Amino acid sequence: PVRSWSRSEEERVFFQERVALFWKAVFLISVGTDVVELLVDPASFTRPAALLDRGSTVFVGLLWLLCRRGRRSWNEILAFEWIGLAVVVALMVLAGRYGAADSIAHFAAQDPRVDPASLAVSKAADAYFSIMLVLGGGLILVLRSALVPAPPRATLLLTSLLGLPFVAVPFFFAPASTGFPALRTAHFPWVGALTYAIWWSIIAVG
């Protein structure tokens, strides 16, 4: 990490290169997971969660191209980094609501005795998919910390803010198969929210 930037031209060029490298790495990882998903379960490629994932991949690829070409000002580079990460996180947590519903259906399909309307099954599938998203988001932020030099306070602030959707969205919004996820009116996952918050605190501090 760096303590501060003097904002010289050399530092600007280096910063732009590192942000471009970060988005390139995220893009390649995203494409790799998309290909694996297509090979393992082709039918899932048109589900809402998968479509949001594809949109995230395209968006990340666009950020990479914008950062690697032309001269970008400090503010533009910071916008590509911070706003770009915020959009990616928003797409991830929204996809997570549909992915949780897909997990419930998957569990029910694996065992005819499983009732997809069961609260226990719903909570288990929701918790499983939500913690996977926390780990995926943590991987992106760890990658960003490794590739993009930034003052420790900025990294802590960014990581803390981006962790909020991973905790709040599964808590306030129920899994959804179609349409926009509905607000919960009961059965709030208090234990899950606490678990996600602890996980993200470890990621932010680390």
PDB file of N, CA, C and O in Angstrom, residues 39-84:
ATOM      1  N   LEU A  39     -20.720 -25.122 -19.634  1.00  0.00           N
ATOM      2  CA  LEU A  39     -20.400 -26.524 -19.900  1.00  0.00           C
ATOM      3  C   LEU A  39     -21.110 -27.457 -18.920  1.00  0.00           C
ATOM      4  O   LEU A  39     -21.583 -28.540 -19.311  1.00  0.00           O
ATOM      5  N   VAL A  40     -21.200 -27.042 -17.662  1.00  0.00           N
ATOM      6  CA  VAL A  40     -21.787 -27.913 -16.633  1.00  0.00           C
ATOM      7  C   VAL A  40     -23.308 -27.915 -16.695  1.00  0.00           C
ATOM      8  O   VAL A  40     -23.948 -28.965 -16.579  1.00  0.00           O
ATOM      9  N   ASP A  41     -23.896 -26.740 -16.869  1.00  0.00           N
ATOM     10  CA  ASP A  41     -25.357 -26.628 -16.864  1.00  0.00           C
ATOM     11  C   ASP A  41     -25.799 -25.629 -17.919  1.00  0.00           C
ATOM     12  O   ASP A  41     -26.095 -24.474 -17.605  1.00  0.00           O
ATOM     13  N   PRO A  42     -25.876 -26.036 -19.186  1.00  0.00           N
ATOM     14  CA  PRO A  42     -26.248 -25.102 -20.267  1.00  0.00           C
ATOM     15  C   PRO A  42     -27.615 -24.462 -20.055  1.00  0.00           C
ATOM     16  O   PRO A  42     -27.831 -23.315 -20.450  1.00  0.00           O
ATOM     17  N   ALA A  43     -28.534 -25.193 -19.420  1.00  0.00           N
ATOM     18  CA  ALA A  43     -29.890 -24.668 -19.240  1.00  0.00           C
ATOM     19  C   ALA A  43     -29.920 -23.455 -18.322  1.00  0.00           C
ATOM     20  O   ALA A  43     -30.820 -22.609 -18.406  1.00  0.00           O
ATOM     21  N   SER A  44     -28.932 -23.353 -17.437  1.00  0.00           N
ATOM     22  CA  SER A  44     -28.925 -22.246 -16.470  1.00  0.00           C
ATOM     23  C   SER A  44     -28.501 -20.928 -17.097  1.00  0.00           C
ATOM     24  O   SER A  44     -28.632 -19.869 -16.464  1.00  0.00           O
ATOM     25  N   PHE A  45     -28.022 -20.973 -18.318  1.00  0.00           N
ATOM     26  CA  PHE A  45     -27.434 -19.781 -18.928  1.00  0.00           C
ATOM     27  C   PHE A  45     -28.459 -18.695 -19.210  1.00  0.00           C
ATOM     28  O   PHE A  45     -28.100 -17.548 -19.419  1.00  0.00           O
ATOM     29  N   THR A  46     -29.740 -19.040 -19.240  1.00  0.00           N
ATOM     30  CA  THR A  46     -30.779 -18.053 -19.541  1.00  0.00           C
ATOM     31  C   THR A  46     -31.582 -17.662 -18.296  1.00  0.00           C
ATOM     32  O   THR A  46     -32.546 -16.917 -18.401  1.00  0.00           O
ATOM     33  N   ARG A  47     -31.201 -18.162 -17.131  1.00  0.00           N
ATOM     34  CA  ARG A  47     -31.896 -17.791 -15.903  1.00  0.00           C
ATOM     35  C   ARG A  47     -31.491 -16.382 -15.473  1.00  0.00           C
ATOM     36  O   ARG A  47     -30.425 -15.891 -15.844  1.00  0.00           O
ATOM     37  N   PRO A  48     -32.345 -15.716 -14.679  1.00  0.00           N
ATOM     38  CA  PRO A  48     -32.040 -14.321 -14.278  1.00  0.00           C
ATOM     39  C   PRO A  48     -30.669 -14.142 -13.635  1.00  0.00           C
ATOM     40  O   PRO A  48     -29.953 -13.186 -13.944  1.00  0.00           O
ATOM     41  N   ALA A  49     -30.285 -15.063 -12.740  1.00  0.00           N
ATOM     42  CA  ALA A  49     -28.986 -14.935 -12.074  1.00  0.00           C
ATOM     43  C   ALA A  49     -27.848 -15.000 -13.082  1.00  0.00           C
ATOM     44  O   ALA A  49     -26.886 -14.229 -13.007  1.00  0.00           O
ATOM     45  N   ALA A  50     -27.975 -15.929 -14.041  1.00  0.00           N
ATOM     46  CA  ALA A  50     -26.926 -16.080 -15.061  1.00  0.00           C
ATOM     47  C   ALA A  50     -26.872 -14.860 -15.973  1.00  0.00           C
ATOM     48  O   ALA A  50     -25.787 -14.410 -16.360  1.00  0.00           O
ATOM     49  N   LEU A  51     -28.023 -14.316 -16.330  1.00  0.00           N
ATOM     50  CA  LEU A  51     -28.043 -13.136 -17.201  1.00  0.00           C
ATOM     51  C   LEU A  51     -27.401 -11.935 -16.508  1.00  0.00           C
ATOM     52  O   LEU A  51     -26.686 -11.152 -17.145  1.00  0.00           O
ATOM     53  N   LEU A  52     -27.643 -11.794 -15.211  1.00  0.00           N
ATOM     54  CA  LEU A  52     -26.997 -10.711 -14.467  1.00  0.00           C
ATOM     55  C   LEU A  52     -25.486 -10.936 -14.389  1.00  0.00           C
ATOM     56  O   LEU A  52     -24.704  -9.986 -14.468  1.00  0.00           O
ATOM     57  N   ASP A  53     -25.087 -12.197 -14.246  1.00  0.00           N
ATOM     58  CA  ASP A  53     -23.653 -12.509 -14.250  1.00  0.00           C
ATOM     59  C   ASP A  53     -23.028 -12.139 -15.588  1.00  0.00           C
ATOM     60  O   ASP A  53     -21.912 -11.599 -15.639  1.00  0.00           O
ATOM     61  N   ARG A  54     -23.718 -12.465 -16.703  1.00  0.00           N
ATOM     62  CA  ARG A  54     -23.191 -12.116 -18.015  1.00  0.00           C
ATOM     63  C   ARG A  54     -23.082 -10.605 -18.166  1.00  0.00           C
ATOM     64  O   ARG A  54     -22.128 -10.084 -18.741  1.00  0.00           O
ATOM     65  N   GLY A  55     -24.104  -9.877 -17.670  1.00  0.00           N
ATOM     66  CA  GLY A  55     -24.048  -8.420 -17.724  1.00  0.00           C
ATOM     67  C   GLY A  55     -22.876  -7.873 -16.939  1.00  0.00           C
ATOM     68  O   GLY A  55     -22.211  -6.924 -17.371  1.00  0.00           O
ATOM     69  N   SER A  56     -22.598  -8.475 -15.783  1.00  0.00           N
ATOM     70  CA  SER A  56     -21.443  -8.062 -14.981  1.00  0.00           C
ATOM     71  C   SER A  56     -20.140  -8.312 -15.724  1.00  0.00           C
ATOM     72  O   SER A  56     -19.228  -7.474 -15.698  1.00  0.00           O
ATOM     73  N   THR A  57     -20.047  -9.455 -16.407  1.00  0.00           N
ATOM     74  CA  THR A  57     -18.838  -9.776 -17.172  1.00  0.00           C
ATOM     75  C   THR A  57     -18.606  -8.759 -18.286  1.00  0.00           C
ATOM     76  O   THR A  57     -17.479  -8.282 -18.484  1.00  0.00           O
ATOM     77  N   VAL A  58     -19.658  -8.423 -19.012  1.00  0.00           N
ATOM     78  CA  VAL A  58     -19.549  -7.432 -20.090  1.00  0.00           C
ATOM     79  C   VAL A  58     -19.144  -6.074 -19.528  1.00  0.00           C
ATOM     80  O   VAL A  58     -18.289  -5.377 -20.092  1.00  0.00           O
ATOM     81  N   PHE A  59     -19.734  -5.695 -18.409  1.00  0.00           N
ATOM     82  CA  PHE A  59     -19.418  -4.404 -17.785  1.00  0.00           C
ATOM     83  C   PHE A  59     -17.964  -4.341 -17.359  1.00  0.00           C
ATOM     84  O   PHE A  59     -17.272  -3.335 -17.581  1.00  0.00           O
ATOM     85  N   VAL A  60     -17.473  -5.428 -16.745  1.00  0.00           N
ATOM     86  CA  VAL A  60     -16.069  -5.469 -16.308  1.00  0.00           C
ATOM     87  C   VAL A  60     -15.132  -5.396 -17.509  1.00  0.00           C
ATOM     88  O   VAL A  60     -14.102  -4.721 -17.476  1.00  0.00           O
ATOM     89  N   GLY A  61     -15.487  -6.100 -18.589  1.00  0.00           N
ATOM     90  CA  GLY A  61     -14.675  -6.038 -19.801  1.00  0.00           C
ATOM     91  C   GLY A  61     -14.618  -4.634 -20.372  1.00  0.00           C
ATOM     92  O   GLY A  61     -13.561  -4.185 -20.848  1.00  0.00           O
ATOM     93  N   LEU A  62     -15.733  -3.920 -20.306  1.00  0.00           N
ATOM     94  CA  LEU A  62     -15.763  -2.538 -20.786  1.00  0.00           C
ATOM     95  C   LEU A  62     -14.864  -1.647 -19.931  1.00  0.00           C
ATOM     96  O   LEU A  62     -14.137  -0.799 -20.454  1.00  0.00           O
ATOM     97  N   LEU A  63     -14.894  -1.845 -18.609  1.00  0.00           N
ATOM     98  CA  LEU A  63     -14.023  -1.074 -17.723  1.00  0.00           C
ATOM     99  C   LEU A  63     -12.553  -1.325 -18.049  1.00  0.00           C
ATOM    100  O   LEU A  63     -11.728  -0.388 -18.041  1.00  0.00           O
ATOM    101  N   TRP A  64     -12.213  -2.563 -18.320  1.00  0.00           N
ATOM    102  CA  TRP A  64     -10.831  -2.896 -18.682  1.00  0.00           C
ATOM    103  C   TRP A  64     -10.410  -2.146 -19.941  1.00  0.00           C
ATOM    104  O   TRP A  64      -9.328  -1.542 -19.991  1.00  0.00           O
ATOM    105  N   LEU A  65     -11.273  -2.164 -20.967  1.00  0.00           N
ATOM    106  CA  LEU A  65     -10.938  -1.490 -22.225  1.00  0.00           C
ATOM    107  C   LEU A  65     -10.822   0.019 -22.029  1.00  0.00           C
ATOM    108  O   LEU A  65      -9.941   0.661 -22.605  1.00  0.00           O
ATOM    109  N   LEU A  66     -11.697   0.590 -21.213  1.00  0.00           N
ATOM    110  CA  LEU A  66     -11.639   2.037 -20.980  1.00  0.00           C
ATOM    111  C   LEU A  66     -10.379   2.443 -20.228  1.00  0.00           C
ATOM    112  O   LEU A  66      -9.847   3.537 -20.443  1.00  0.00           O
ATOM    113  N   CYS A  67      -9.904   1.559 -19.350  1.00  0.00           N
ATOM    114  CA  CYS A  67      -8.709   1.889 -18.559  1.00  0.00           C
ATOM    115  C   CYS A  67      -7.415   1.655 -19.324  1.00  0.00           C
ATOM    116  O   CYS A  67      -6.417   2.345 -19.084  1.00  0.00           O
ATOM    117  N   ARG A  68      -7.413   0.710 -20.235  1.00  0.00           N
ATOM    118  CA  ARG A  68      -6.162   0.370 -20.912  1.00  0.00           C
ATOM    119  C   ARG A  68      -5.882   1.263 -22.121  1.00  0.00           C
ATOM    120  O   ARG A  68      -4.767   1.266 -22.635  1.00  0.00           O
ATOM    121  N   ARG A  69      -6.881   2.009 -22.576  1.00  0.00           N
ATOM    122  CA  ARG A  69      -6.693   2.853 -23.752  1.00  0.00           C
ATOM    123  C   ARG A  69      -6.864   4.324 -23.406  1.00  0.00           C
ATOM    124  O   ARG A  69      -7.739   4.697 -22.646  1.00  0.00           O
ATOM    125  N   GLY A  70      -6.017   5.158 -23.991  1.00  0.00           N
ATOM    126  CA  GLY A  70      -6.146   6.595 -23.819  1.00  0.00           C
ATOM    127  C   GLY A  70      -5.615   7.079 -22.488  1.00  0.00           C
ATOM    128  O   GLY A  70      -5.243   6.298 -21.606  1.00  0.00           O
ATOM    129  N   ARG A  71      -5.598   8.370 -22.340  1.00  0.00           N
ATOM    130  CA  ARG A  71      -5.145   8.991 -21.091  1.00  0.00           C
ATOM    131  C   ARG A  71      -6.361   9.311 -20.232  1.00  0.00           C
ATOM    132  O   ARG A  71      -7.265  10.025 -20.665  1.00  0.00           O
ATOM    133  N   ARG A  72      -6.367   8.808 -19.025  1.00  0.00           N
ATOM    134  CA  ARG A  72      -7.466   9.050 -18.102  1.00  0.00           C
ATOM    135  C   ARG A  72      -6.987   9.923 -16.949  1.00  0.00           C
ATOM    136  O   ARG A  72      -5.883   9.725 -16.442  1.00  0.00           O
ATOM    137  N   SER A  73      -7.813  10.862 -16.558  1.00  0.00           N
ATOM    138  CA  SER A  73      -7.462  11.724 -15.434  1.00  0.00           C
ATOM    139  C   SER A  73      -7.569  10.940 -14.132  1.00  0.00           C
ATOM    140  O   SER A  73      -8.118   9.840 -14.083  1.00  0.00           O
ATOM    141  N   TRP A  74      -7.040  11.530 -13.055  1.00  0.00           N
ATOM    142  CA  TRP A  74      -7.124  10.878 -11.748  1.00  0.00           C
ATOM    143  C   TRP A  74      -8.566  10.590 -11.364  1.00  0.00           C
ATOM    144  O   TRP A  74      -8.901   9.498 -10.898  1.00  0.00           O
ATOM    145  N   ASN A  75      -9.435  11.579 -11.567  1.00  0.00           N
ATOM    146  CA  ASN A  75     -10.837  11.401 -11.194  1.00  0.00           C
ATOM    147  C   ASN A  75     -11.508  10.319 -12.032  1.00  0.00           C
ATOM    148  O   ASN A  75     -12.349   9.561 -11.523  1.00  0.00           O
ATOM    149  N   GLU A  76     -11.163  10.261 -13.298  1.00  0.00           N
ATOM    150  CA  GLU A  76     -11.739   9.223 -14.156  1.00  0.00           C
ATOM    151  C   GLU A  76     -11.288   7.832 -13.709  1.00  0.00           C
ATOM    152  O   GLU A  76     -12.089   6.891 -13.657  1.00  0.00           O
ATOM    153  N   ILE A  77     -10.005   7.703 -13.375  1.00  0.00           N
ATOM    154  CA  ILE A  77      -9.489   6.404 -12.940  1.00  0.00           C
ATOM    155  C   ILE A  77     -10.166   5.979 -11.637  1.00  0.00           C
ATOM    156  O   ILE A  77     -10.580   4.823 -11.475  1.00  0.00           O
ATOM    157  N   LEU A  78     -10.290   6.922 -10.707  1.00  0.00           N
ATOM    158  CA  LEU A  78     -10.953   6.618  -9.433  1.00  0.00           C
ATOM    159  C   LEU A  78     -12.415   6.249  -9.656  1.00  0.00           C
ATOM    160  O   LEU A  78     -12.954   5.362  -8.981  1.00  0.00           O
ATOM    161  N   ALA A  79     -13.061   6.920 -10.605  1.00  0.00           N
ATOM    162  CA  ALA A  79     -14.455   6.589 -10.910  1.00  0.00           C
ATOM    163  C   ALA A  79     -14.560   5.194 -11.502  1.00  0.00           C
ATOM    164  O   ALA A  79     -15.468   4.419 -11.135  1.00  0.00           O
ATOM    165  N   PHE A  80     -13.645   4.845 -12.414  1.00  0.00           N
ATOM    166  CA  PHE A  80     -13.652   3.506 -12.997  1.00  0.00           C
ATOM    167  C   PHE A  80     -13.450   2.446 -11.916  1.00  0.00           C
ATOM    168  O   PHE A  80     -14.014   1.354 -11.992  1.00  0.00           O
ATOM    169  N   GLU A  81     -12.639   2.794 -10.912  1.00  0.00           N
ATOM    170  CA  GLU A  81     -12.377   1.840  -9.841  1.00  0.00           C
ATOM    171  C   GLU A  81     -13.543   1.766  -8.849  1.00  0.00           C
ATOM    172  O   GLU A  81     -14.126   0.698  -8.642  1.00  0.00           O
ATOM    173  N   TRP A  82     -13.907   2.879  -8.238  1.00  0.00           N
ATOM    174  CA  TRP A  82     -14.893   2.886  -7.153  1.00  0.00           C
ATOM    175  C   TRP A  82     -16.317   2.646  -7.666  1.00  0.00           C
ATOM    176  O   TRP A  82     -17.022   1.770  -7.156  1.00  0.00           O
ATOM    177  N   ILE A  83     -16.739   3.427  -8.661  1.00  0.00           N
ATOM    178  CA  ILE A  83     -18.092   3.253  -9.191  1.00  0.00           C
ATOM    179  C   ILE A  83     -18.213   1.903  -9.889  1.00  0.00           C
ATOM    180  O   ILE A  83     -19.241   1.226  -9.792  1.00  0.00           O
ATOM    181  N   GLY A  84     -17.145   1.501 -10.578  1.00  0.00           N
ATOM    182  CA  GLY A  84     -17.156   0.190 -11.225  1.00  0.00           C
ATOM    183  C   GLY A  84     -17.361  -0.927 -10.223  1.00  0.00           C
ATOM    184  O   GLY A  84     -18.169  -1.841 -10.433  1.00  0.00           O
TER     185      GLY A  84
END
